[in-house]
Amino acid sequence: MRGLHADSGYLLYRLGLRSGQLFNTFLQESGLRLRHYAVLRFLATSEGVLQRELSARLGYDPSAIVGLVDDLEKLRFAERRPSPDDRRSRIVVLTEHGRAFLRDTDEAGLRVTNDLLRPLDPAERATLHALLKRVAEAELES
């Protein structure tokens, strides 16, 4: 019988949990959680996106996206606007206040990542990142 540490899936699960704990602790004073942060980071890469696309791209349930965007609107980090392509639809847009929050948290977020990856040297971190990115992109395509 294999030990748990011989199972890559289990290791990814455990590291994901730890990463989430560290990020949630870091975000706690702002009133946000990792899921909010993920939405903000995604919005920072677009000029606005439909909620259903946020749900699909981030892998969150559509009803969860509604609540997350509601929370971000209350904090003035994001807002819903009419879609330029279809006035019946609304897109979610990162506000300047949301951009400022992300800029202010960049360094702290990097500290969280560095803490988690402390045992790895810079080359190993780059390799790990490249491999994880390749797996994540393949997962998104399926």
Coordinates of N, CA and C in Angstrom, one line a residue, residues 39-131:
V39 N -11.4 36.3 -8.1 CA -12.3 37.1 -9.0 C -11.6 38.4 -9.3
L40 N -11.0 39.1 -8.3 CA -10.4 40.4 -8.6 C -9.2 40.2 -9.5
R41 N -8.4 39.2 -9.3 CA -7.2 38.9 -10.1 C -7.7 38.6 -11.6
F42 N -8.7 37.9 -11.7 CA -9.2 37.6 -13.1 C -9.7 38.9 -13.7
L43 N -10.5 39.7 -13.0 CA -11.0 40.9 -13.5 C -9.9 41.9 -14.0
A44 N -8.8 41.8 -13.3 CA -7.6 42.7 -13.6 C -7.0 42.3 -15.0
T45 N -7.4 41.2 -15.5 CA -6.9 40.8 -16.9 C -7.9 41.0 -18.0
S46 N -9.0 41.7 -17.6 CA -10.0 41.9 -18.7 C -10.6 43.3 -18.6
E47 N -11.3 43.7 -19.6 CA -12.0 45.0 -19.6 C -13.4 44.8 -19.1
G48 N -13.8 43.7 -18.6 CA -15.1 43.4 -18.1 C -15.5 42.0 -18.6
V49 N -16.2 41.3 -17.8 CA -16.6 39.9 -18.2 C -18.0 39.6 -17.6
L50 N -18.7 38.8 -18.4 CA -20.0 38.3 -17.9 C -19.9 37.4 -16.7
Q51 N -20.8 37.5 -15.8 CA -20.7 36.6 -14.6 C -20.6 35.1 -15.0
R52 N -21.4 34.7 -16.0 CA -21.3 33.3 -16.4 C -19.9 32.9 -16.9
E53 N -19.2 33.9 -17.5 CA -17.8 33.6 -17.9 C -16.9 33.5 -16.7
L54 N -17.1 34.4 -15.7 CA -16.3 34.3 -14.5 C -16.5 32.9 -13.9
S55 N -17.8 32.4 -13.8 CA -18.1 31.1 -13.2 C -17.3 30.0 -14.0
A56 N -17.4 30.1 -15.3 CA -16.7 29.0 -16.1 C -15.2 29.1 -16.0
R57 N -14.7 30.3 -16.1 CA -13.2 30.4 -16.1 C -12.6 30.1 -14.7
L58 N -13.3 30.4 -13.6 CA -12.8 30.2 -12.3 C -13.2 28.9 -11.7
G59 N -14.2 28.2 -12.3 CA -14.7 26.9 -11.8 C -15.6 27.1 -10.6
Y60 N -16.2 28.2 -10.4 CA -17.1 28.4 -9.3 C -18.5 28.3 -9.8
D61 N -19.4 27.8 -8.9 CA -20.8 27.7 -9.1 C -21.4 29.1 -9.5
P62 N -22.2 29.2 -10.5 CA -22.8 30.5 -10.8 C -23.4 31.3 -9.7
S63 N -24.1 30.5 -8.8 CA -24.7 31.2 -7.6 C -23.7 31.8 -6.7
A64 N -22.5 31.1 -6.6 CA -21.4 31.6 -5.8 C -20.9 32.9 -6.4
I65 N -20.8 33.0 -7.7 CA -20.3 34.2 -8.3 C -21.1 35.4 -8.0
V66 N -22.4 35.2 -8.0 CA -23.3 36.3 -7.7 C -23.0 36.9 -6.3
G67 N -22.9 36.1 -5.3 CA -22.5 36.5 -4.0 C -21.2 37.2 -3.9
L68 N -20.2 36.6 -4.6 CA -18.8 37.2 -4.6 C -18.8 38.6 -5.2
V69 N -19.5 38.7 -6.3 CA -19.6 40.0 -7.0 C -20.3 41.0 -6.1
D70 N -21.4 40.5 -5.5 CA -22.2 41.4 -4.6 C -21.2 41.9 -3.5
D71 N -20.4 41.0 -2.9 CA -19.5 41.5 -1.8 C -18.5 42.5 -2.4
L72 N -17.9 42.2 -3.6 CA -16.9 43.1 -4.2 C -17.5 44.5 -4.5
E73 N -18.8 44.5 -4.9 CA -19.5 45.7 -5.2 C -19.7 46.6 -3.9
K74 N -20.0 45.9 -2.8 CA -20.2 46.6 -1.5 C -18.9 47.3 -1.1
L75 N -17.7 46.6 -1.4 CA -16.4 47.2 -1.1 C -15.9 48.2 -2.1
R76 N -16.7 48.3 -3.2 CA -16.3 49.2 -4.3 C -15.1 48.7 -5.1
F77 N -14.8 47.4 -5.0 CA -13.7 46.8 -5.8 C -14.1 46.4 -7.2
A78 N -15.4 46.2 -7.4 CA -15.9 45.8 -8.7 C -17.3 46.4 -8.9
E79 N -17.8 46.5 -10.1 CA -19.1 46.9 -10.4 C -19.7 46.2 -11.6
R80 N -21.0 46.1 -11.6 CA -21.7 45.6 -12.8 C -22.1 46.7 -13.7
R81 N -21.8 46.6 -15.0 CA -22.2 47.6 -16.0 C -22.9 46.9 -17.1
P82 N -23.7 47.7 -17.9 CA -24.3 47.1 -19.1 C -23.2 46.6 -20.1
S83 N -23.5 45.5 -20.7 CA -22.5 44.9 -21.6 C -22.6 45.8 -22.9
P84 N -21.5 46.2 -23.5 CA -21.5 46.9 -24.7 C -22.0 46.1 -25.9
D85 N -22.0 44.8 -25.8 CA -22.4 43.9 -26.9 C -23.9 43.6 -26.8
D86 N -24.5 43.6 -25.5 CA -25.9 43.2 -25.3 C -26.4 44.0 -24.1
R87 N -27.1 45.0 -24.3 CA -27.6 45.8 -23.2 C -28.4 45.1 -22.1
R88 N -28.9 43.9 -22.5 CA -29.7 43.1 -21.5 C -28.8 42.4 -20.5
S89 N -27.5 42.2 -20.9 CA -26.5 41.6 -20.1 C -25.7 42.6 -19.3
R90 N -25.1 42.1 -18.2 CA -24.2 43.0 -17.4 C -22.9 42.3 -17.3
I91 N -21.8 43.2 -17.4 CA -20.5 42.7 -17.2 C -20.0 43.2 -15.9
V92 N -19.0 42.4 -15.4 CA -18.4 42.8 -14.1 C -17.0 43.4 -14.4
V93 N -16.8 44.6 -13.9 CA -15.6 45.4 -14.2 C -14.8 45.7 -12.9
L94 N -13.5 45.6 -12.9 CA -12.7 46.0 -11.8 C -12.7 47.5 -11.7
T95 N -12.9 48.1 -10.5 CA -12.9 49.5 -10.3 C -11.5 50.0 -10.0
E96 N -11.3 51.3 -10.0 CA -9.9 51.8 -9.7 C -9.6 51.5 -8.2
H97 N -10.6 51.5 -7.4 CA -10.5 51.1 -6.0 C -10.0 49.6 -5.9
G98 N -10.6 48.8 -6.7 CA -10.1 47.3 -6.8 C -8.7 47.2 -7.3
R99 N -8.4 48.0 -8.3 CA -7.0 48.0 -8.8 C -6.0 48.4 -7.7
A100 N -6.4 49.4 -7.0 CA -5.5 49.9 -5.9 C -5.3 48.8 -4.8
F101 N -6.4 48.1 -4.5 CA -6.4 47.1 -3.5 C -5.4 46.0 -4.0
L102 N -5.5 45.6 -5.2 CA -4.6 44.6 -5.8 C -3.1 45.1 -5.7
R103 N -2.9 46.3 -6.1 CA -1.5 46.8 -6.0 C -1.0 46.8 -4.6
D104 N -1.8 47.2 -3.6 CA -1.4 47.2 -2.2 C -1.2 45.8 -1.7
T105 N -1.8 44.8 -2.2 CA -1.7 43.5 -1.7 C -0.7 42.6 -2.4
D106 N -0.1 43.1 -3.5 CA 0.9 42.3 -4.3 C 2.0 41.8 -3.4
E107 N 2.6 42.7 -2.7 CA 3.8 42.3 -1.9 C 3.4 41.3 -0.8
A108 N 2.3 41.5 -0.1 CA 1.8 40.5 0.9 C 1.5 39.2 0.2
G109 N 0.9 39.2 -0.9 CA 0.6 37.9 -1.6 C 1.9 37.2 -2.0
L110 N 2.9 37.9 -2.4 CA 4.2 37.3 -2.7 C 4.8 36.7 -1.5
R111 N 4.6 37.4 -0.3 CA 5.2 36.8 0.9 C 4.5 35.5 1.3
V112 N 3.2 35.4 1.0 CA 2.4 34.2 1.3 C 3.0 33.1 0.4
T113 N 3.2 33.4 -0.9 CA 3.7 32.4 -1.8 C 5.1 32.0 -1.4
N114 N 5.9 32.9 -1.1 CA 7.3 32.6 -0.7 C 7.4 31.8 0.6
D115 N 6.4 32.0 1.5 CA 6.4 31.2 2.7 C 6.0 29.8 2.4
L116 N 5.1 29.6 1.5 CA 4.7 28.2 1.1 C 5.8 27.5 0.4
L117 N 6.5 28.2 -0.5 CA 7.5 27.6 -1.3 C 8.9 27.7 -0.8
R118 N 9.0 28.1 0.5 CA 10.3 28.3 1.2 C 11.3 27.2 0.9
P119 N 10.9 25.9 0.9 CA 11.9 24.9 0.8 C 12.6 24.8 -0.6
L120 N 12.0 25.5 -1.6 CA 12.5 25.4 -3.0 C 13.4 26.6 -3.3
D121 N 14.4 26.3 -4.1 CA 15.3 27.5 -4.6 C 14.6 28.1 -5.8
P122 N 15.0 29.3 -6.3 CA 14.3 30.0 -7.4 C 14.1 29.1 -8.6
A123 N 15.1 28.3 -9.0 CA 15.0 27.5 -10.2 C 13.9 26.5 -10.0
E124 N 13.8 25.9 -8.8 CA 12.8 24.9 -8.5 C 11.4 25.5 -8.5
R125 N 11.3 26.7 -8.0 CA 10.0 27.4 -8.0 C 9.6 27.7 -9.4
A126 N 10.5 28.1 -10.3 CA 10.1 28.4 -11.7 C 9.7 27.1 -12.4
T127 N 10.4 26.0 -12.1 CA 10.0 24.7 -12.7 C 8.6 24.3 -12.2
L128 N 8.4 24.4 -10.9 CA 7.1 24.0 -10.3 C 6.0 24.9 -10.9
H129 N 6.2 26.2 -11.0 CA 5.2 27.1 -11.6 C 4.9 26.7 -13.0
A130 N 5.9 26.4 -13.8 CA 5.7 26.0 -15.2 C 4.9 24.7 -15.3
L131 N 5.2 23.8 -14.5 CA 4.5 22.5 -14.5 C 3.1 22.6 -14.1

